[in-house]
Short mmCIF file of C-alpha atoms in Angstrom, two decimals:
data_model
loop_
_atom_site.label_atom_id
_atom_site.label_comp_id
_atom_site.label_asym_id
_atom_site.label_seq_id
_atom_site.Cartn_x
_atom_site.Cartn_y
_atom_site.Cartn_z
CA UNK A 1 100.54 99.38 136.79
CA UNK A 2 101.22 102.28 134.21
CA UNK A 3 98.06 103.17 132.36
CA UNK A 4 96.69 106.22 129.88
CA UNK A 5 93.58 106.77 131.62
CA UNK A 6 90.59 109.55 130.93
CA UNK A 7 90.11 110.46 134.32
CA UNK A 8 86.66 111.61 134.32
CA UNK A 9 84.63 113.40 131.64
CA UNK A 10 86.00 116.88 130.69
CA UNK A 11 89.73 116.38 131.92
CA UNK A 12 92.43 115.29 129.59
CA UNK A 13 94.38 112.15 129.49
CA UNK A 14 97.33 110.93 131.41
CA UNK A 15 99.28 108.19 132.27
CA UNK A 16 98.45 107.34 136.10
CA UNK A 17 98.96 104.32 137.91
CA UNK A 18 96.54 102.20 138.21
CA UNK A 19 95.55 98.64 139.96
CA UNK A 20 96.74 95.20 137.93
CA UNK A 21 93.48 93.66 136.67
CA UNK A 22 92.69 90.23 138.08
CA UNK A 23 90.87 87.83 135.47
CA UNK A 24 87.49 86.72 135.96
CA UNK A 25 85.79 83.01 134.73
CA UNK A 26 86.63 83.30 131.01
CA UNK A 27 88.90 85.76 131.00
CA UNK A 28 93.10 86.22 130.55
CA UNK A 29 95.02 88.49 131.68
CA UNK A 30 97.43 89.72 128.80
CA UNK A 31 100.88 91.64 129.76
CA UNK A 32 100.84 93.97 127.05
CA UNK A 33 103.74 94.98 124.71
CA UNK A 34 102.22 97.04 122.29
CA UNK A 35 98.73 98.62 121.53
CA UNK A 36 97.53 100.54 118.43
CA UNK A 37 95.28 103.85 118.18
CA UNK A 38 92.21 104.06 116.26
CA UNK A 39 89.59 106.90 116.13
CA UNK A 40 87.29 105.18 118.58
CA UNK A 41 90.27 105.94 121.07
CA UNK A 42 90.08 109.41 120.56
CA UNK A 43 86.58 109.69 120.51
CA UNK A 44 86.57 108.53 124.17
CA UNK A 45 88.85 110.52 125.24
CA UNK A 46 87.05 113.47 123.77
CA UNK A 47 83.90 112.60 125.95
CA UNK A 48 82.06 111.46 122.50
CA UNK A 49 80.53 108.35 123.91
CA UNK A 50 79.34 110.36 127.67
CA UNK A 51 75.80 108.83 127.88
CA UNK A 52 76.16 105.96 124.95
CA UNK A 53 78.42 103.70 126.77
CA UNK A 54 78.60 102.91 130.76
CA UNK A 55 81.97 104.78 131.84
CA UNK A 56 83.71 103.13 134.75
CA UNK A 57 86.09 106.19 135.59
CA UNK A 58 89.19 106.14 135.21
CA UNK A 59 88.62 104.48 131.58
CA UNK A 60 91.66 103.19 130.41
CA UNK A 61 91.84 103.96 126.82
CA UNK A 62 92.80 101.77 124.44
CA UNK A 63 91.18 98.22 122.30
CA UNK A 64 93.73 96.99 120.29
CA UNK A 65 96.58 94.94 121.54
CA UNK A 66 99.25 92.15 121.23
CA UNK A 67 101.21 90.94 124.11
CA UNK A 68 101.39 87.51 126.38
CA UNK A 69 98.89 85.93 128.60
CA UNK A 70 100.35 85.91 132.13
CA UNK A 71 97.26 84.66 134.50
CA UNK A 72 94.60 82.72 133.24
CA UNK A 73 90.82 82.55 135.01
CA UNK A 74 88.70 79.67 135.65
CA UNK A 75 86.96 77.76 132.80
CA UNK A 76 89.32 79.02 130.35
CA UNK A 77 90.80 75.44 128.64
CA UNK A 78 92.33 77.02 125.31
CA UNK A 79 94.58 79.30 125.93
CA UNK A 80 97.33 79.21 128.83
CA UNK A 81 100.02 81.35 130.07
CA UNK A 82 102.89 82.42 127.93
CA UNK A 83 100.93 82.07 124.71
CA UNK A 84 101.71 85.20 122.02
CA UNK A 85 97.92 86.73 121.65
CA UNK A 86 96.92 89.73 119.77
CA UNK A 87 93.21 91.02 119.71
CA UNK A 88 90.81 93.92 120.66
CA UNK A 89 89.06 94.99 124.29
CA UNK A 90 85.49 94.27 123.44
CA UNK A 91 83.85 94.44 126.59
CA UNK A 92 80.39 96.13 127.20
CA UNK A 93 81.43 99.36 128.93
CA UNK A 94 84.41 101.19 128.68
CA UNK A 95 86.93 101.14 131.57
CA UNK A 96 89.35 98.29 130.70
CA UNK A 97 91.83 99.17 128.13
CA UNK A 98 94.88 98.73 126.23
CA UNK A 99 97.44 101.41 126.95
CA UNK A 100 97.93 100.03 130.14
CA UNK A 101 100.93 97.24 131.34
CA UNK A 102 98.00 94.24 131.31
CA UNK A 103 94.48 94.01 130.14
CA UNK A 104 91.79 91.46 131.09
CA UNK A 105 89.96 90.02 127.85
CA UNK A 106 87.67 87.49 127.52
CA UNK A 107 88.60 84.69 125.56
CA UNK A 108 85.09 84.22 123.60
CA UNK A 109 85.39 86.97 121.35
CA UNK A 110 88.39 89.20 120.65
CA UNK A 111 91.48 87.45 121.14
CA UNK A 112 93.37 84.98 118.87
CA UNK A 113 96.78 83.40 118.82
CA UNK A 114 99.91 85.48 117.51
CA UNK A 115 101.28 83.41 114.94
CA UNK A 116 105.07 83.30 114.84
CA UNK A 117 107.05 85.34 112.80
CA UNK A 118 104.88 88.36 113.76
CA UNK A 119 106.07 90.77 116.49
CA UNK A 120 103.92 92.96 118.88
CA UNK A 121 103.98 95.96 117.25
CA UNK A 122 102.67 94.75 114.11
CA UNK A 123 100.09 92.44 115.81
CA UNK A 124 98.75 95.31 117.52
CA UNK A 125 97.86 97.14 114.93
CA UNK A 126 95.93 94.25 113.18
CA UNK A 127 92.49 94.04 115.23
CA UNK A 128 90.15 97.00 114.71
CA UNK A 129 91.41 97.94 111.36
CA UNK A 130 92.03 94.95 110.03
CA UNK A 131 88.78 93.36 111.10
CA UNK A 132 86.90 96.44 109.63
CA UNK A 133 88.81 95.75 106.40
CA UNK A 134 87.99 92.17 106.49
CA UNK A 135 84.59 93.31 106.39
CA UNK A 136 84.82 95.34 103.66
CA UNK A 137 86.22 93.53 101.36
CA UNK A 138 84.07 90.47 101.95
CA UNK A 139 81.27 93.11 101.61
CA UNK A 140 82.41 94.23 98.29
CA UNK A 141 82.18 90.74 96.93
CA UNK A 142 84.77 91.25 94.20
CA UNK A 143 85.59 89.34 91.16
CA UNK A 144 89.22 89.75 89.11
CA UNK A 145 89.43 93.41 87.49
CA UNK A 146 86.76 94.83 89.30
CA UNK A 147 87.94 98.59 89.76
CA UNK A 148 87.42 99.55 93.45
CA UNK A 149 87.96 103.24 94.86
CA UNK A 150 88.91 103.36 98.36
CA UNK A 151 87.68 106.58 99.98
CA UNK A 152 90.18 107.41 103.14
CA UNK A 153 93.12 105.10 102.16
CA UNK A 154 95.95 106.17 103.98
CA UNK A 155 94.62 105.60 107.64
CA UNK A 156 94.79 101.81 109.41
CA UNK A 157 91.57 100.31 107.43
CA UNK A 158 92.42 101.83 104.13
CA UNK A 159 95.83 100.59 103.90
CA UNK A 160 94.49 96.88 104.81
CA UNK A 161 91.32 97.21 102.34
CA UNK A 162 93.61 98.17 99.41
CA UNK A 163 96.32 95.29 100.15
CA UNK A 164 92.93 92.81 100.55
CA UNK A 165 91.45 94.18 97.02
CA UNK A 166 94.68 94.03 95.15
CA UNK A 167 95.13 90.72 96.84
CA UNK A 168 91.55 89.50 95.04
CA UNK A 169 92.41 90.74 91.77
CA UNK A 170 90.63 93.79 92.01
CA UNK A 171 91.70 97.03 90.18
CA UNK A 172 92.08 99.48 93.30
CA UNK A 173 91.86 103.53 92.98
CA UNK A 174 92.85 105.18 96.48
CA UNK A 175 92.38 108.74 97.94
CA UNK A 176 95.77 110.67 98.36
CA UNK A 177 97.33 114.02 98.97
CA UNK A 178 101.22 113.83 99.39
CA UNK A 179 103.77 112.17 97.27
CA UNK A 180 104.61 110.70 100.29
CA UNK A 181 101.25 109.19 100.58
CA UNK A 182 101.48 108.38 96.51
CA UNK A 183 104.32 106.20 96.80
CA UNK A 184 103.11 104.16 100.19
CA UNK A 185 99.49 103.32 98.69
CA UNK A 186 100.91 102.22 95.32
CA UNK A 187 103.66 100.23 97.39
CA UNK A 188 100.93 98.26 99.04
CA UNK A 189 99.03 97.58 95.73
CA UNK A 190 97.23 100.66 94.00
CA UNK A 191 97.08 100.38 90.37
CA UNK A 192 95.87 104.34 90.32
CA UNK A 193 95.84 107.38 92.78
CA UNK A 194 93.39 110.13 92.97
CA UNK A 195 94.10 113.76 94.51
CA UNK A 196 91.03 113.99 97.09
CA UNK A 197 92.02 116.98 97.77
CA UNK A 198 90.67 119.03 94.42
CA UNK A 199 87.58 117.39 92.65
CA UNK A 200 87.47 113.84 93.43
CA UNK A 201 84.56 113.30 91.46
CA UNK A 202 85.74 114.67 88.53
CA UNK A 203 88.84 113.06 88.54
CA UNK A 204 87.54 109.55 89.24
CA UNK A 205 84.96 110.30 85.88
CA UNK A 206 87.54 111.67 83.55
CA UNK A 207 89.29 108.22 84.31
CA UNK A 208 86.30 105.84 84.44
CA UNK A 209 83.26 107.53 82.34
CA UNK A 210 81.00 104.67 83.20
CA UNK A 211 82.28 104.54 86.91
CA UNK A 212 83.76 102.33 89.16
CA UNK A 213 82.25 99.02 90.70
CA UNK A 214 82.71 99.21 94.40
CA UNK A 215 83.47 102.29 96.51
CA UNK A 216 84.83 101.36 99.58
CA UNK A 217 83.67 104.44 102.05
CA UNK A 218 86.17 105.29 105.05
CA UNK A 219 86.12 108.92 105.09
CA UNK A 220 84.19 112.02 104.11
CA UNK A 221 80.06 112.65 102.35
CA UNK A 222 79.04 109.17 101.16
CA UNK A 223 76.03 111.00 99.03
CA UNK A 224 79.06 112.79 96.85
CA UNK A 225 80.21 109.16 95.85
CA UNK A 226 77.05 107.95 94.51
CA UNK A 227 77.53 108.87 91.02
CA UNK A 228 80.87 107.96 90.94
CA UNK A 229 79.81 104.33 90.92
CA UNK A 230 77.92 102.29 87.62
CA UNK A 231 74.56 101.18 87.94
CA UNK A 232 74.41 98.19 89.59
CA UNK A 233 77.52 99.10 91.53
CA UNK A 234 78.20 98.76 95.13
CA UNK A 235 79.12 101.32 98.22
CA UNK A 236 80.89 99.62 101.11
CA UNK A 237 80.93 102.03 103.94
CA UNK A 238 82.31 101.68 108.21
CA UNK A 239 79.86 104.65 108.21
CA UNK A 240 76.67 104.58 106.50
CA UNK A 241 74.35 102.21 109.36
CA UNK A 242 73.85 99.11 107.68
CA UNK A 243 69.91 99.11 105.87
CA UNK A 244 70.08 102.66 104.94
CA UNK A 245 70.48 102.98 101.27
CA UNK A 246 71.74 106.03 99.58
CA UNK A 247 70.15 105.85 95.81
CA UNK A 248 68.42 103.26 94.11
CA UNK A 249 70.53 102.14 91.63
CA UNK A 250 73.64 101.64 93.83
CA UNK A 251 73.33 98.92 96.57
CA UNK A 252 74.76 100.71 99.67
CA UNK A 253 76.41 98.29 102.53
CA UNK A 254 77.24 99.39 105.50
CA UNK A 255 79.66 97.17 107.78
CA UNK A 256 80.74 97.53 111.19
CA UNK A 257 84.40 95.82 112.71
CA UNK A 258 83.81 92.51 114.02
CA UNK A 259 87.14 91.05 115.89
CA UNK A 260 85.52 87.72 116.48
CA UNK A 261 88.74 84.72 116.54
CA UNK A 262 87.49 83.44 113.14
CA UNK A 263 88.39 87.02 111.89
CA UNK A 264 91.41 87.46 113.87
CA UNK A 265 92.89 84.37 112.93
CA UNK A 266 92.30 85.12 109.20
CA UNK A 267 94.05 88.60 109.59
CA UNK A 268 96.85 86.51 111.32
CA UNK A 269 97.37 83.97 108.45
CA UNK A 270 97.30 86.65 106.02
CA UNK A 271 100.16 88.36 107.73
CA UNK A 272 102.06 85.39 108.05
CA UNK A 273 101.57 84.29 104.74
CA UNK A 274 103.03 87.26 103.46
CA UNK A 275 99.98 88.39 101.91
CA UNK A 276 99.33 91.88 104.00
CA UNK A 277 101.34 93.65 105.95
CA UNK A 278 100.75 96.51 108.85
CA UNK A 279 101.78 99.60 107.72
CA UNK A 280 103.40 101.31 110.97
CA UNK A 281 103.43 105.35 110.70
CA UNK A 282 105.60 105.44 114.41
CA UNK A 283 105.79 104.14 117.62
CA UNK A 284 105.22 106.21 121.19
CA UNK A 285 106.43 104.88 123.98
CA UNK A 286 103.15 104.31 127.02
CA UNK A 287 104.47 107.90 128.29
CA UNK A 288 104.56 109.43 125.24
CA UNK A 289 100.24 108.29 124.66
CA UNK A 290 99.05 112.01 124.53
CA UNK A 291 102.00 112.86 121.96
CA UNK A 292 100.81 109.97 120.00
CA UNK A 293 96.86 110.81 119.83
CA UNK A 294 97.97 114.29 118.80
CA UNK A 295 100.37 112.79 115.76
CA UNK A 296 96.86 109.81 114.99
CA UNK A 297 94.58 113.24 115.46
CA UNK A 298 96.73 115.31 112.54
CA UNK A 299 96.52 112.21 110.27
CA UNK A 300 98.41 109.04 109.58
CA UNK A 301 99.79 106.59 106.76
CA UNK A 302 98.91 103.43 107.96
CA UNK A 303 99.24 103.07 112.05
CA UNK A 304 100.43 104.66 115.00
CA UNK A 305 101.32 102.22 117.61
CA UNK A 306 102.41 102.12 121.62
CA UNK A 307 104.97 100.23 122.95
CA UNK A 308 104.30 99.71 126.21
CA UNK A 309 107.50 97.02 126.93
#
C-alpha cells in the first residue's frame, strides 16, 4: 500500500509503499478515505518525539481518520466489515498511521461509528481536535453569558471550542488576524474578535475591565493571560500539564485529547445534529502529504485534510 512514512530520524517524509497491515485480536483494519493533520503529525516528522515514544521505522504518520472497516480480527463482536468508522491511531508507539491506504486500530479506544449524513473528509477531521475541544469546554464548565476568550481560534480545536461555547450559551471572544479569519470565526459563532496580533491584553481589558470568565488556552504564553481573566475565573489550556497552576486567584486546568468512543460518538451526534460543523481549510491528495504539512505548518482556518480515495 501507499503510505507517508518518516523513514528514519533525520530524513524527510515521503510517500513509499509499504506492507497492508493485518489485524490482530481486537483490532480492524480500516481502508482509509481521508485523514486529517494536526501538530502532533508534524512534530513526528520533525524528530520531536526521538527518545519519548518507541519508533518502529518507517513510522507512518498520521492519527486521525475516517474510512471503512475491511478485515476484522478475532474477538472483535461490535463492529464488522463495511461499517463507516471515523477515529484516531492511539496505539503505544508510533509506527502505524493514517496517511496510509489502511490502518489497524483497536476497537477499545479510538474508533466510533460514522453516523450517516457525514462524509470522510469531514469525519476525519473530527478526532484529535474535536476530542481536545470536547475537553475544553467540559473543562470550562460554562453557564449562559459567560464570556469566554479563545486563545488560538482559527486552527482545528479552536474552531470546534468556539462552535461548543456558543453552542452552551456562552459569550465567546476569539484570537484573529485576517478579515478572512474575522468573517470564518464569527460565522461559526463569535459574538467579538480580538487582533492577537497588536496588544491582546489591552484589547481584551478596554472591552471587559473586570475580565473575562474562562480563557480557553490553545496557543502562545499562558502567564500573559492571567490577568486577563476575573478573580475566580478559569484558564482551560491543551498546554499547561494538568496540576500546575499559574496564579492563585485563577483556577488553571489543563486538559489533554481523549478520543475514547464515548467522546467520539458525542462529536459524531453533534455533527449530525447540525450543531458543529468541521471547518475544512483544503484537501491534498495522499501524494500531495508533504505539500499539505507545509500549507498546516504556515497556518490554517479550521483543517487541512488528505484524501487518500
Amino acid at each position: 500500500m501507499r503510505a507517508f512514512v518518516l523513514p528514519e530520524f533525520d530524513v524527510a517524509p515521503d510517500v513509499i509503499d509499504v506492507d497492508i497491515p493485518e489485524p490482530a485480536e481486537g483490532e480492524v483494519r480500516v481502508r482509509i478515505h481521508a485523514a486529517s493533520i494536526n501538530g502532533f503529525d508534524l512534530a513526528v516528522a520533525g524528530g520531536s518525539l526521538n527518545g519519548m515514544m518507541d519508533h518502529r521505522f518507517p513510522v507512518v504518520l498520521g492519527k486521525d481518520f475516517a474510512g471503512e472497516i475491511d478485515a476484522v480480527g478475532a474477538g472483535v463482536t461490535d463492529y464488522r466489515i463495511g461499517d463507516r468508522v471515523f477515529g484516531v491511531v492511539t496505539k503505544p508507539y508510533l509506527g502505524d498511521g493514517s496517511f496510509a491506504e489502511y490502518v489497524t486500530v483497536p476497537t477499545a479506544v479510538g474508533l466510533a461509528k460514522l453516523p450517516e449524513g457525514i462524509d470522510f473528509v469531514t469525519g476525519a477531521g473530527l478526532g484529535l481536535a474535536g476530542s481536545a475541544a470536547l475537553a475544553a469546554v467540559d473543562a470550562a464548565e460554562l453557564s449562559e453569558g459567560q464570556r469566554l476568550l479563545v486563545v488560538g481560534a482559527t486552527g482545528g480545536v479552536g474552531n470546534q471550542v468556539v462552535q461548543l461555547a456558543a453552542r452552551a450559551g456562552a459569550q465567546v471572544l476569539a484570537t484573529a488576524a485576517t478579515e478572512e479569519a474575522t468573517q470564518h470565526l464569527t460565522g461559526l459563532g463569535a459574538a467579538e474578535i480580538v487582533d492577537h496580533t497588536d496588544d491582546l491584553g489591552a484589547a481584551v481589558k478596554s472591552a471587559h475591565p473586570a475580565g473575562v470568565d474562562v480563557v480557553v488556552h490553545l496557543a502562545g504564553d499562558p502567564t500573559a493571560l492571567v490577568d486577563l481573566v476575573r478573580s475566580g475565573g478559569r484558564i482551560v489550556s491543551t498546554i499547561v500539564p494538568p496540576g500546575q497552576q499559574l496564579a492563585e486567584n485563577v483556577e488553571t486546568v489543563g486538559i489533554y485529547a481523549q478520543p475514547d468512543a464515548a467522546t467520539l460518538g458525542r462529536l459524531g451526534e453533534s455533527v449530525a445534529a447540525g450543531d458543529a460543523n468541521v471547518s475544512v481549510q483544503r484537501t491534498f491528495t495522499l501524494d500531495e502529504a508533504a505539500a499539505a504539512f507545509d500549507a498546516f505548518a504556515g497556518g490554517t482556518l479550521g483543517k487541512i485534510v488528505i484524501t487518500v480515495r
